[in-house]
Coordinates of C-alpha atoms in Angstrom, one line a residue:
Chain U
X1 CA 19.7 110.9 -65.7
X2 CA 16.6 109.9 -66.1
X3 CA 14.4 109.5 -69.0
X4 CA 14.6 112.4 -72.0
X5 CA 11.5 113.6 -73.7
X6 CA 11.3 115.1 -76.6
X7 CA 8.6 117.0 -77.1
X8 CA 7.4 119.8 -79.8
X9 CA 6.8 123.8 -79.0
X10 CA 6.1 127.0 -81.1
X11 CA 8.1 130.3 -80.8
X12 CA 7.2 129.6 -76.8
X13 CA 9.6 127.1 -75.5
X14 CA 7.5 127.2 -72.6
X15 CA 4.0 125.8 -74.2
X16 CA 4.1 122.5 -75.4
X17 CA 1.1 121.6 -77.4
X18 CA 1.3 118.4 -79.5
X19 CA -1.3 116.1 -78.1
X20 CA 0.8 112.8 -78.9
X21 CA 3.0 114.3 -76.7
X22 CA 0.9 115.3 -74.1
X23 CA -0.1 111.6 -73.6
X24 CA 3.5 110.8 -73.4
X25 CA 4.1 113.8 -70.1
X26 CA 1.0 112.4 -68.3
X27 CA 1.9 108.7 -69.1
X28 CA 5.6 109.3 -67.4
X29 CA 4.2 111.2 -64.9
X30 CA 1.4 108.1 -63.8
X31 CA 4.4 106.1 -63.5
X32 CA 6.3 108.3 -61.1
X33 CA 9.4 108.9 -63.3
X34 CA 11.5 111.0 -63.6
X35 CA 12.2 112.9 -66.9
X36 CA 13.4 115.8 -68.7
X37 CA 11.6 117.6 -71.4
X38 CA 13.6 118.6 -74.4
X39 CA 11.5 120.8 -76.4
X40 CA 11.9 121.2 -80.3
X41 CA 10.3 122.7 -83.3
X42 CA 8.6 121.0 -86.5
X43 CA 11.8 121.0 -88.6
X44 CA 13.8 120.2 -85.5
X45 CA 12.0 116.4 -85.3
X46 CA 13.8 114.9 -88.5
X47 CA 17.1 115.1 -87.2
X48 CA 16.2 114.0 -83.4
X49 CA 18.2 110.8 -82.0
X50 CA 20.1 109.9 -85.1
X51 CA 16.8 110.5 -87.5
X52 CA 14.9 108.3 -85.8
X53 CA 11.5 109.2 -86.4
X54 CA 9.5 111.4 -87.9
X55 CA 7.4 112.5 -85.2
X56 CA 7.0 113.3 -81.9
X57 CA 7.0 112.1 -79.0
X58 CA 10.1 110.2 -78.9
X59 CA 11.6 109.1 -75.4
X60 CA 15.3 108.1 -74.5
X61 CA 15.7 105.9 -71.7
X62 CA 19.4 105.2 -71.3
X63 CA 20.4 103.6 -74.7
X64 CA 16.6 102.3 -75.7
X65 CA 14.7 105.1 -77.9
X66 CA 10.8 104.9 -78.2
X67 CA 8.7 106.6 -80.5
X68 CA 4.9 107.3 -80.4
X69 CA 2.5 107.9 -77.8
X70 CA 0.9 104.2 -77.7
X71 CA 4.8 102.6 -78.6
X72 CA 6.0 104.2 -75.3
X73 CA 3.2 103.8 -72.5
X74 CA 3.4 99.8 -74.1
X75 CA 7.3 100.0 -73.2
X76 CA 7.0 101.9 -69.8
X77 CA 4.1 99.3 -68.6
X78 CA 6.8 96.4 -69.4
X79 CA 9.9 98.5 -68.3
X80 CA 8.3 99.2 -64.8
X81 CA 5.5 97.2 -64.3
X82 CA 6.5 97.6 -60.1
X83 CA 5.1 101.4 -61.3
X84 CA 1.4 102.7 -60.5
X85 CA -0.1 100.8 -63.7
X86 CA -1.5 102.2 -67.3
X87 CA -3.3 99.5 -68.5
X88 CA -4.3 97.8 -65.3
X89 CA -4.2 94.4 -67.5
X90 CA -4.5 93.0 -70.9
X91 CA -8.2 94.1 -71.3
X92 CA -7.0 97.2 -70.6
X93 CA -4.3 97.2 -73.4
X94 CA -6.4 96.0 -76.0
X95 CA -9.2 98.1 -75.1
X96 CA -7.1 101.5 -75.2
X97 CA -6.9 100.7 -78.6
X98 CA -10.3 101.4 -79.4
X99 CA -10.3 104.4 -77.3
X100 CA -7.2 105.0 -79.3
X101 CA -9.3 104.9 -82.4
X102 CA -12.6 106.7 -81.1
X103 CA -10.0 109.8 -80.2
X104 CA -8.2 110.2 -83.7
X105 CA -11.1 109.2 -85.8
X106 CA -13.8 111.2 -84.3
X107 CA -12.4 113.9 -81.8
X108 CA -8.6 115.1 -83.7
X109 CA -10.7 115.4 -87.3
X110 CA -12.7 118.5 -85.7
X111 CA -10.3 119.8 -82.9
X112 CA -7.4 120.0 -86.4
X113 CA -10.0 122.7 -87.5
X114 CA -10.2 124.3 -83.9
X115 CA -6.0 124.9 -83.5
X116 CA -5.4 125.1 -87.3
X117 CA -4.4 129.0 -87.6
X118 CA -3.2 129.0 -83.6
X119 CA -0.4 126.8 -84.7
X120 CA 0.3 128.5 -87.8
X121 CA 0.6 131.9 -85.2
X122 CA 2.8 130.6 -82.7
X123 CA 5.1 129.2 -85.3
X124 CA 8.0 131.4 -86.3
X125 CA 8.5 131.8 -90.3
X126 CA 10.2 129.2 -91.4
X127 CA 8.3 126.4 -89.4
X128 CA 5.2 128.6 -90.5
X129 CA 6.1 127.6 -93.9
X130 CA 6.2 124.5 -93.5
X131 CA 3.2 123.6 -91.2
X132 CA 1.3 125.7 -94.0
X133 CA 3.1 123.5 -97.0
X134 CA 2.2 120.5 -95.4
X135 CA -0.9 120.9 -94.1
X136 CA -2.7 122.6 -97.4
X137 CA -1.2 119.3 -98.9
X138 CA -3.4 117.1 -96.6
X139 CA -6.7 119.5 -96.7
X140 CA -5.8 120.3 -100.6
X141 CA -7.4 124.1 -99.4
X142 CA -6.0 126.9 -97.5
X143 CA -5.8 126.7 -94.0
X144 CA -8.2 130.0 -93.6
X145 CA -11.0 127.9 -95.1
X146 CA -11.0 125.1 -93.2
X147 CA -10.3 126.8 -90.5
X148 CA -13.2 128.8 -91.1
X149 CA -15.3 125.9 -90.6
X150 CA -14.6 125.7 -87.0
X151 CA -17.7 127.4 -85.5
X152 CA -20.7 125.9 -87.6
X153 CA -19.1 122.6 -87.0
X154 CA -19.0 122.7 -83.3
X155 CA -22.8 121.5 -82.8
X156 CA -21.6 118.1 -84.0
X157 CA -18.2 117.8 -82.1
X158 CA -20.5 118.5 -79.2
X159 CA -22.9 115.7 -80.1
X160 CA -20.1 113.3 -80.7
X161 CA -18.9 113.5 -76.9
X162 CA -21.9 111.5 -75.9
X163 CA -20.1 107.9 -75.8
X164 CA -18.1 109.8 -72.9
X165 CA -20.8 111.1 -71.1
X166 CA -22.8 108.0 -71.2
X167 CA -19.7 106.4 -69.8
X168 CA -19.3 109.1 -66.9
X169 CA -22.5 108.1 -65.4
X170 CA -20.9 104.6 -64.3
X171 CA -17.1 105.9 -63.9
X172 CA -14.9 109.3 -63.0
X173 CA -12.3 108.8 -65.8
X174 CA -12.5 106.0 -68.4
X175 CA -9.7 104.0 -66.7
X176 CA -12.3 103.7 -63.8
X177 CA -12.0 104.9 -61.0
X178 CA -8.7 106.7 -61.0
X179 CA -6.9 107.3 -64.7
X180 CA -5.1 105.2 -67.6
X181 CA -3.8 105.6 -70.4
X182 CA -6.8 105.4 -72.1
X183 CA -7.8 108.6 -70.0
X184 CA -4.4 110.7 -71.1
X185 CA -5.0 109.6 -74.7
X186 CA -8.3 111.9 -75.0
X187 CA -6.6 114.1 -72.6
X188 CA -4.2 115.2 -74.9
X189 CA -6.8 115.9 -77.2
X190 CA -8.2 118.2 -75.1
X191 CA -5.4 119.9 -73.7
X192 CA -4.0 120.5 -77.4
X193 CA -7.0 123.4 -77.4
X194 CA -6.3 124.7 -73.8
X195 CA -3.1 125.4 -74.6
X196 CA -3.4 127.0 -78.1
X197 CA -6.2 128.7 -77.8
X198 CA -9.0 130.2 -75.5
X199 CA -11.8 128.7 -78.0
X200 CA -14.1 126.2 -75.7
X201 CA -14.6 122.5 -76.6
X202 CA -17.4 122.1 -74.1
X203 CA -19.5 124.6 -71.3
X204 CA -18.6 123.9 -68.0
X205 CA -21.9 122.2 -66.9
X206 CA -20.3 119.7 -69.6
X207 CA -19.6 116.4 -67.9
X208 CA -16.8 116.4 -70.0
X209 CA -15.5 119.6 -68.9
X210 CA -15.7 118.2 -65.3
X211 CA -13.4 115.2 -66.4
X212 CA -10.9 117.4 -68.0
X213 CA -10.9 119.1 -64.6
X214 CA -10.1 116.3 -63.2
X215 CA -7.2 115.5 -65.3
X216 CA -5.6 118.7 -65.1
X217 CA -4.8 117.9 -61.4
X218 CA -3.6 114.7 -61.7
X219 CA 0.0 114.3 -60.4
X220 CA 0.8 117.5 -59.1
X221 CA -1.1 119.3 -61.9
X222 CA 1.6 119.1 -64.1
X223 CA -0.9 119.8 -67.1
X224 CA -2.4 123.2 -65.6
X225 CA 0.8 124.0 -65.1
X226 CA 1.1 125.8 -68.5
X227 CA -1.7 128.4 -67.8
X228 CA -4.5 127.9 -70.9
X229 CA -4.8 130.2 -74.0
X230 CA -6.2 133.5 -73.3
Chain F
X1 CA -30.0 72.5 -63.5
X2 CA -27.9 75.8 -65.2
X3 CA -28.2 79.1 -65.4
X4 CA -31.9 80.0 -67.1
X5 CA -31.7 83.0 -69.9
X6 CA -35.1 85.3 -70.0
X7 CA -34.6 86.7 -73.8
X8 CA -36.9 88.5 -76.2
X9 CA -38.4 87.4 -79.3
X10 CA -41.4 87.8 -81.0
X11 CA -44.4 85.6 -82.7
X12 CA -41.4 83.2 -83.8
X13 CA -39.9 81.9 -80.9
X14 CA -36.7 80.7 -82.6
X15 CA -35.5 83.8 -83.3
X16 CA -34.0 85.9 -80.9
X17 CA -33.2 89.7 -81.7
X18 CA -32.5 91.5 -78.4
X19 CA -29.2 93.3 -78.4
X20 CA -29.1 93.2 -75.1
X21 CA -29.9 89.3 -74.5
X22 CA -27.1 89.0 -77.2
X23 CA -24.7 90.3 -75.3
X24 CA -25.6 87.8 -72.6
X25 CA -25.9 84.7 -74.7
X26 CA -22.1 85.5 -76.0
X27 CA -21.2 86.3 -72.5
X28 CA -22.5 83.0 -70.6
X29 CA -21.2 81.0 -74.1
X30 CA -17.4 82.7 -73.6
X31 CA -18.1 81.5 -70.2
X32 CA -18.5 78.2 -70.9
X33 CA -21.5 77.5 -68.6
X34 CA -24.6 75.7 -69.3
X35 CA -28.0 77.8 -70.0
X36 CA -31.3 77.4 -71.2
X37 CA -32.8 80.4 -73.0
X38 CA -36.4 80.5 -71.9
X39 CA -38.0 83.2 -74.8
X40 CA -40.6 86.2 -73.7
X41 CA -42.5 88.6 -76.0
X42 CA -42.5 92.3 -74.4
X43 CA -45.2 91.6 -72.7
X44 CA -44.4 88.6 -70.7
X45 CA -41.4 91.0 -68.9
X46 CA -42.7 92.7 -66.5
X47 CA -44.1 89.6 -64.5
X48 CA -41.3 87.2 -65.1
X49 CA -39.4 86.2 -62.0
X50 CA -41.8 87.7 -59.9
X51 CA -41.4 91.3 -61.3
X52 CA -37.6 91.5 -60.8
X53 CA -36.5 93.5 -63.9
X54 CA -39.0 95.6 -66.7
X55 CA -36.5 94.4 -69.2
X56 CA -34.3 91.5 -70.3
X57 CA -32.4 90.0 -70.4
X58 CA -32.3 88.4 -67.1
X59 CA -30.8 85.8 -65.3
X60 CA -31.4 82.8 -62.8
X61 CA -28.4 80.8 -61.5
X62 CA -29.9 79.4 -58.4
X63 CA -31.2 81.2 -56.1
X64 CA -29.4 84.3 -57.6
X65 CA -31.5 87.1 -60.3
X66 CA -29.5 89.5 -62.0
X67 CA -30.9 91.9 -64.7
X68 CA -28.8 94.3 -67.4
X69 CA -26.6 92.6 -69.3
X70 CA -23.4 94.7 -67.9
X71 CA -24.5 93.8 -64.2
X72 CA -24.6 90.2 -65.6
X73 CA -21.3 89.9 -67.2
X74 CA -19.7 91.5 -64.2
X75 CA -21.7 88.7 -62.4
X76 CA -20.3 86.3 -63.9
X77 CA -17.1 87.4 -64.4
X78 CA -16.5 87.5 -60.5
X79 CA -19.2 83.7 -59.4
X80 CA -17.0 82.5 -62.6
X81 CA -13.9 83.5 -61.9
X82 CA -12.5 80.5 -62.9
X83 CA -13.5 80.4 -66.5
X84 CA -12.4 82.4 -69.5
X85 CA -12.5 86.0 -68.2
X86 CA -14.9 88.3 -70.0
X87 CA -12.8 91.7 -69.6
X88 CA -9.3 90.6 -68.4
X89 CA -8.3 92.6 -65.3
X90 CA -9.6 96.1 -63.8
X91 CA -9.0 98.9 -66.6
X92 CA -10.8 96.4 -69.3
X93 CA -13.6 96.4 -67.0
X94 CA -13.8 100.1 -66.5
X95 CA -13.4 100.5 -70.5
X96 CA -15.9 98.2 -71.4
X97 CA -18.0 100.8 -70.5
X98 CA -16.6 103.3 -72.7
X99 CA -17.8 101.0 -75.4
X100 CA -20.5 100.4 -74.4
X101 CA -21.5 104.4 -74.3
X102 CA -20.0 104.3 -77.6
X103 CA -22.6 101.9 -78.7
X104 CA -25.2 102.8 -76.9
X105 CA -25.1 106.9 -77.9
X106 CA -23.5 106.2 -81.5
X107 CA -24.7 102.8 -83.2
X108 CA -28.0 102.2 -81.4
X109 CA -29.8 105.7 -82.7
X110 CA -29.4 104.9 -86.2
X111 CA -29.9 100.6 -85.3
X112 CA -33.2 101.8 -83.6
X113 CA -34.5 103.2 -87.6
X114 CA -33.3 100.2 -89.1
X115 CA -35.3 97.6 -87.0
X116 CA -38.1 99.7 -86.3
X117 CA -40.4 98.9 -89.0
X118 CA -38.8 94.9 -88.9
X119 CA -39.6 94.6 -84.7
X120 CA -43.0 96.1 -85.5
X121 CA -43.5 93.4 -88.0
X122 CA -43.2 90.1 -86.2
X123 CA -44.9 90.8 -83.2
X124 CA -47.9 89.4 -82.7
X125 CA -51.5 92.1 -82.1
X126 CA -51.0 92.8 -78.5
X127 CA -47.2 93.3 -79.2
X128 CA -47.4 95.3 -81.8
X129 CA -50.0 98.0 -79.9
X130 CA -47.6 97.9 -76.9
X131 CA -44.3 98.4 -79.4
X132 CA -46.2 101.5 -81.3
X133 CA -47.2 103.0 -78.3
X134 CA -44.2 103.3 -76.3
X135 CA -42.3 103.9 -79.3
X136 CA -44.3 106.4 -81.1
X137 CA -43.8 107.9 -77.3
X138 CA -40.2 108.0 -77.1
X139 CA -39.9 108.9 -81.1
X140 CA -43.1 112.0 -80.9
X141 CA -43.5 110.5 -84.3
X142 CA -45.4 107.5 -86.1
X143 CA -43.1 104.4 -87.0
X144 CA -43.5 104.6 -90.6
X145 CA -41.7 108.4 -90.4
X146 CA -38.8 107.6 -88.6
X147 CA -38.2 104.4 -90.3
X148 CA -38.1 106.6 -93.7
X149 CA -34.8 108.1 -92.6
X150 CA -32.8 104.7 -93.0
X151 CA -31.4 105.3 -96.1
X152 CA -30.6 108.9 -95.8
X153 CA -28.4 108.2 -92.7
X154 CA -27.1 105.1 -93.7
X155 CA -23.6 107.1 -94.7
X156 CA -23.3 109.1 -91.2
X157 CA -23.4 106.0 -89.9
X158 CA -20.9 104.3 -91.9
X159 CA -18.9 106.9 -90.8
X160 CA -19.7 106.7 -87.2
X161 CA -17.9 103.1 -87.5
X162 CA -14.4 104.6 -88.0
X163 CA -13.1 104.3 -84.5
X164 CA -13.9 100.8 -84.9
X165 CA -12.2 100.4 -88.6
X166 CA -9.1 102.4 -86.7
X167 CA -8.6 99.7 -83.9
X168 CA -9.1 96.3 -86.5
X169 CA -5.3 97.8 -88.0
X170 CA -4.1 96.8 -84.7
X171 CA -6.0 93.4 -83.6
X172 CA -9.1 91.4 -84.2
X173 CA -10.8 92.3 -81.6
X174 CA -11.5 94.9 -79.5
X175 CA -10.5 92.8 -76.7
X176 CA -7.4 92.4 -78.1
X177 CA -5.9 88.9 -80.0
X178 CA -9.3 87.3 -78.9
X179 CA -12.7 88.8 -78.0
X180 CA -14.3 89.8 -74.5
X181 CA -17.3 91.3 -73.3
X182 CA -16.6 94.5 -75.2
X183 CA -17.0 92.8 -78.4
X184 CA -20.0 91.3 -76.9
X185 CA -21.6 95.1 -76.3
X186 CA -20.7 95.7 -80.3
X187 CA -21.6 92.4 -81.5
X188 CA -25.7 92.8 -79.9
X189 CA -26.2 96.0 -82.2
X190 CA -24.9 94.6 -85.4
X191 CA -26.8 90.8 -84.3
X192 CA -29.8 92.6 -83.9
X193 CA -29.9 94.2 -87.3
X194 CA -29.0 90.2 -89.0
X195 CA -32.4 88.3 -87.3
X196 CA -34.3 91.1 -88.4
X197 CA -34.0 92.9 -91.5
X198 CA -31.9 91.2 -95.0
X199 CA -31.1 95.1 -94.6
X200 CA -27.4 95.3 -94.8
X201 CA -25.4 97.4 -92.1
X202 CA -21.6 97.5 -93.7
X203 CA -20.5 96.3 -97.1
X204 CA -18.7 92.9 -97.6
X205 CA -15.3 94.3 -97.6
X206 CA -16.1 96.7 -95.0
X207 CA -13.2 95.5 -92.1
X208 CA -16.2 96.0 -89.8
X209 CA -18.0 93.4 -91.6
X210 CA -14.9 90.4 -91.2
X211 CA -14.7 91.6 -87.5
X212 CA -18.5 90.4 -87.4
X213 CA -17.8 87.5 -88.6
X214 CA -15.0 86.3 -86.8
X215 CA -17.9 87.0 -83.9
X216 CA -20.5 84.6 -85.9
X217 CA -17.9 81.6 -85.9
X218 CA -17.5 81.9 -81.7
X219 CA -18.4 79.4 -79.5
X220 CA -19.2 76.6 -81.7
X221 CA -21.1 79.6 -84.3
X222 CA -24.6 79.9 -81.4
X223 CA -25.2 83.2 -83.4
X224 CA -25.0 82.4 -86.3
X225 CA -27.5 79.2 -85.4
X226 CA -30.1 81.8 -85.8
X227 CA -29.8 82.2 -89.5
X228 CA -29.2 85.4 -91.1
X229 CA -33.4 87.1 -92.1
X230 CA -34.3 87.2 -95.7

């Protein structure tokens, strides 16, 4: 019956947006494994799979449940070693942790600002209340005050992509000639924005834009099937 | 007769400081290959090995000459595959390019400010003239004006190390349980400062400090043999 992926959506069940869930969609597609996507709201997550994890993605593969996109990638790599590799060796496994650190500490803080109101606006009333309360606790300010920083912080974000641009002078993917899980880590962050808002993170003449388009083309265009937010 | 490494020094021949040369010292030591260190000044470089490269490091291994620290690491990996790996697979090879991009575009711009006057001050008069002219052309300002930004930019630099700190929660080295070339890429940047100036890039309670100390302990403490600048 294939693997089940539990992933986050808002009121529109056809627009999954979580960056971490997208990492897992791409990981499963990369391995060529059949999977079913079970779409859930924020408030559904705590009860999933017998209260298995406070966050998605969660997968179930037969009797095995795994949470966390990086743990899932490691599980898939070790369980399906004959399928295309997500890491290409021990070094790739280790350095994907550095890419994850970069994505979460450099890209996510700004992208969280960009997607704040768009996420809020696609939720139903109970999920909106949960989202506002939990996020305002983290930020210590109203959502609207945080979201208002988007344009002023955009230049600094553009500059923060320099490591990726520099690397793209040597190779088309973080994984080298082809994509690896490290690409999906960063891809998830960009897809999060693409699904939620028409705001453009990067210009069309940016090499990062070209890299993102290459990722959208992967695995039969599975990530492009969800149209960009209009 | 072993490999010859041409590396940069100032008037004190015993204090090599170039970050790129340190990457190669650590790569050669990692492979356990015997090597001789030929120390040269900026103005010696153009004539080295029959005008082979405008920059060091350059190595000569028998009849083979290789320039550029990343190219040298690839050469050593491919030429001495039975020695300890510098990349641990194709994924590690690819992602080391990302670490290089991060180091050069995030760490080097600030460290260039930190080491500017210290480098100038350890050169002899002809090399000082070369250094001032070439660097002032790049910066478009007097060296002293650039160097004056050191303290004001330190907080932003500290923050820019967050990806490394985040990764160090998962593992002791960028290479995972042990160091790989990707560690030496970042190590070179920190050693550059350590050899040239007593200015502290990171506090002693910073996990990045602990990682750097672990690197200084590697390969018989080859990098610690050069004392910190006082």
